[in-house]
Coordinates of C-alpha atoms in Angstrom, one line a residue:
M1 CA -0.3 25.5 -5.1
M2 CA -1.9 22.1 -4.3
S3 CA 0.0 19.9 -1.8
R4 CA 1.3 16.5 -2.7
F5 CA -1.3 14.8 -0.4
L6 CA -4.2 16.6 -2.1
R7 CA -2.8 15.9 -5.6
R8 CA -2.6 12.2 -4.8
Y9 CA -6.0 12.2 -3.2
F10 CA -7.8 13.8 -6.1
S11 CA -5.9 11.7 -8.7
R12 CA -7.3 8.5 -7.2
T13 CA -10.9 9.5 -6.6
A14 CA -13.8 10.2 -8.9
C15 CA -14.3 13.6 -7.3
P16 CA -13.2 16.6 -9.5
I17 CA -10.9 19.0 -7.8
P18 CA -13.2 22.0 -7.6
T19 CA -15.9 20.1 -5.6
P20 CA -14.0 17.7 -3.3
W21 CA -17.1 17.0 -1.1
K22 CA -19.3 15.8 -4.0
C23 CA -18.9 12.9 -6.5
E24 CA -19.6 13.4 -10.1
E25 CA -23.2 12.4 -9.5
G26 CA -23.5 15.1 -6.8
V27 CA -23.7 12.6 -3.9
P28 CA -21.9 13.9 -0.8
R29 CA -18.7 11.9 0.0
I30 CA -18.5 12.0 3.8
L31 CA -19.0 8.8 5.9
G32 CA -18.0 5.5 4.2
S33 CA -16.0 7.2 1.6
E34 CA -12.4 8.4 1.0
V35 CA -13.0 11.7 2.6
F36 CA -12.9 10.3 6.1
G37 CA -11.6 6.8 5.5
E38 CA -13.2 4.1 3.5
L39 CA -15.0 1.5 5.5
G40 CA -13.2 -1.1 3.4
K41 CA -9.9 -1.3 1.6
I42 CA -9.7 0.0 -2.0
P43 CA -7.7 -2.0 -4.6
V44 CA -5.2 0.2 -6.3
E45 CA -3.0 0.0 -9.3
I46 CA 0.6 -0.7 -8.3
G47 CA 2.4 2.5 -8.7
E48 CA 5.4 4.4 -7.3
E49 CA 3.8 5.0 -3.9
E50 CA 3.0 1.3 -3.4
I51 CA 6.4 0.2 -4.5
T52 CA 8.0 2.7 -2.1
A53 CA 5.9 1.4 0.8
A54 CA 6.8 -2.2 -0.1
R55 CA 10.5 -1.5 -0.2
F56 CA 10.2 0.4 3.1
A57 CA 8.4 -2.6 4.7
V58 CA 11.2 -5.0 3.7
D59 CA 13.9 -2.6 4.8
E60 CA 12.2 -2.0 8.2
Y61 CA 11.7 -5.8 8.7
N62 CA 15.4 -6.4 7.9
K63 CA 16.4 -3.8 10.5
R64 CA 14.1 -5.2 13.2
Q65 CA 14.9 -8.9 12.6
N66 CA 18.5 -8.5 11.4
D67 CA 17.4 -10.5 8.3
G68 CA 18.5 -10.5 4.7
L69 CA 15.3 -10.3 2.8
S70 CA 15.3 -8.6 -0.6
Y71 CA 12.2 -7.1 -2.3
E72 CA 11.2 -8.7 -5.6
R73 CA 7.8 -7.3 -6.6
V74 CA 4.4 -6.2 -5.4
V75 CA 1.7 -8.7 -6.3
E76 CA -1.4 -6.9 -4.9
A77 CA -2.0 -3.6 -3.2
E78 CA -4.9 -2.0 -1.4
R79 CA -5.1 1.4 0.2
Q80 CA -7.2 3.0 2.9
I81 CA -7.3 6.7 3.7
V82 CA -7.0 7.1 7.5
A83 CA -4.8 9.8 9.0
G84 CA -2.7 9.5 5.9
Y85 CA -2.6 6.2 3.9
M86 CA -2.6 2.6 5.1
Y87 CA -1.2 0.4 2.5
Y88 CA -2.1 -3.3 2.5
L89 CA 0.6 -5.0 0.4
T90 CA 1.1 -8.6 -0.8
M91 CA 4.6 -9.0 -2.2
E92 CA 7.2 -11.5 -3.2
V93 CA 10.5 -11.4 -1.3
K94 CA 13.5 -13.8 -1.0
K95 CA 16.4 -14.3 1.3
K96 CA 19.7 -13.2 -0.1
E97 CA 21.4 -16.5 0.6
D98 CA 18.8 -18.6 -1.3
E99 CA 16.6 -18.2 -4.4
E100 CA 13.3 -19.4 -2.9
L101 CA 10.6 -16.8 -3.2
K102 CA 8.3 -16.1 -0.2
I103 CA 5.1 -14.3 0.0
C104 CA 4.7 -11.5 2.5
K105 CA 1.8 -9.4 3.6
A106 CA 2.6 -6.0 5.1
Q107 CA 0.7 -3.0 6.3
V108 CA 2.5 0.3 6.0
W109 CA 1.1 3.6 7.4
E110 CA 2.2 6.7 5.6
R111 CA 1.7 10.2 6.8
P112 CA 2.9 12.3 3.9
W113 CA 2.7 15.7 5.6
L114 CA 5.1 14.4 8.2
K115 CA 7.2 12.6 5.6
Q116 CA 6.9 9.5 7.8
M117 CA 6.2 5.8 7.2
Q118 CA 5.6 3.2 9.8
L119 CA 5.5 -0.6 9.5
E120 CA 2.4 -2.0 11.2
V121 CA 2.3 -5.6 10.2
F122 CA 4.8 -8.0 8.4
E123 CA 3.9 -11.6 7.8
L124 CA 6.2 -13.9 5.9
K125 CA 5.0 -17.2 4.3
P126 CA 6.8 -19.7 2.0
L127 CA 5.5 -19.6 -1.6
N128 CA 3.9 -23.0 -2.2
A129 CA 2.8 -24.3 -5.6
E130 CA -0.8 -23.2 -5.1
A131 CA 0.1 -19.7 -4.2
A132 CA 2.7 -19.5 -7.0
A133 CA 0.0 -20.3 -9.6
K134 CA -2.0 -17.3 -8.3
V135 CA 0.8 -14.8 -8.3
K136 CA 2.6 -15.6 -11.6
P137 CA 2.9 -12.5 -13.9

């Protein structure tokens, strides 16, 4: 039975499951690829894993800062395979006492085999008119 980590890995790469070390064209995927960590970040569709990481980031920030932020939505997500997954998230949040949206950038490191997530970076910025135009649904 394939582990959750491997299922997620193979569902997001071009490599077929029987040949994980070669792409469809037969080119080895070793350095500079998802096998050992992409040299850059990979944009991903916003799915369950990214939303879970975003909610974790907001909850962890609230615990550390004793703040009342609430998660609204993920605007953009990128992922890098390291020792697990590093999620680079841009999301909308707001304080519970007011309705003003803010943009936040967070990095969350997930190690699925340990069932562990760790908040690495959390930057909070007010949502100005220029940024609002870029992130409207």
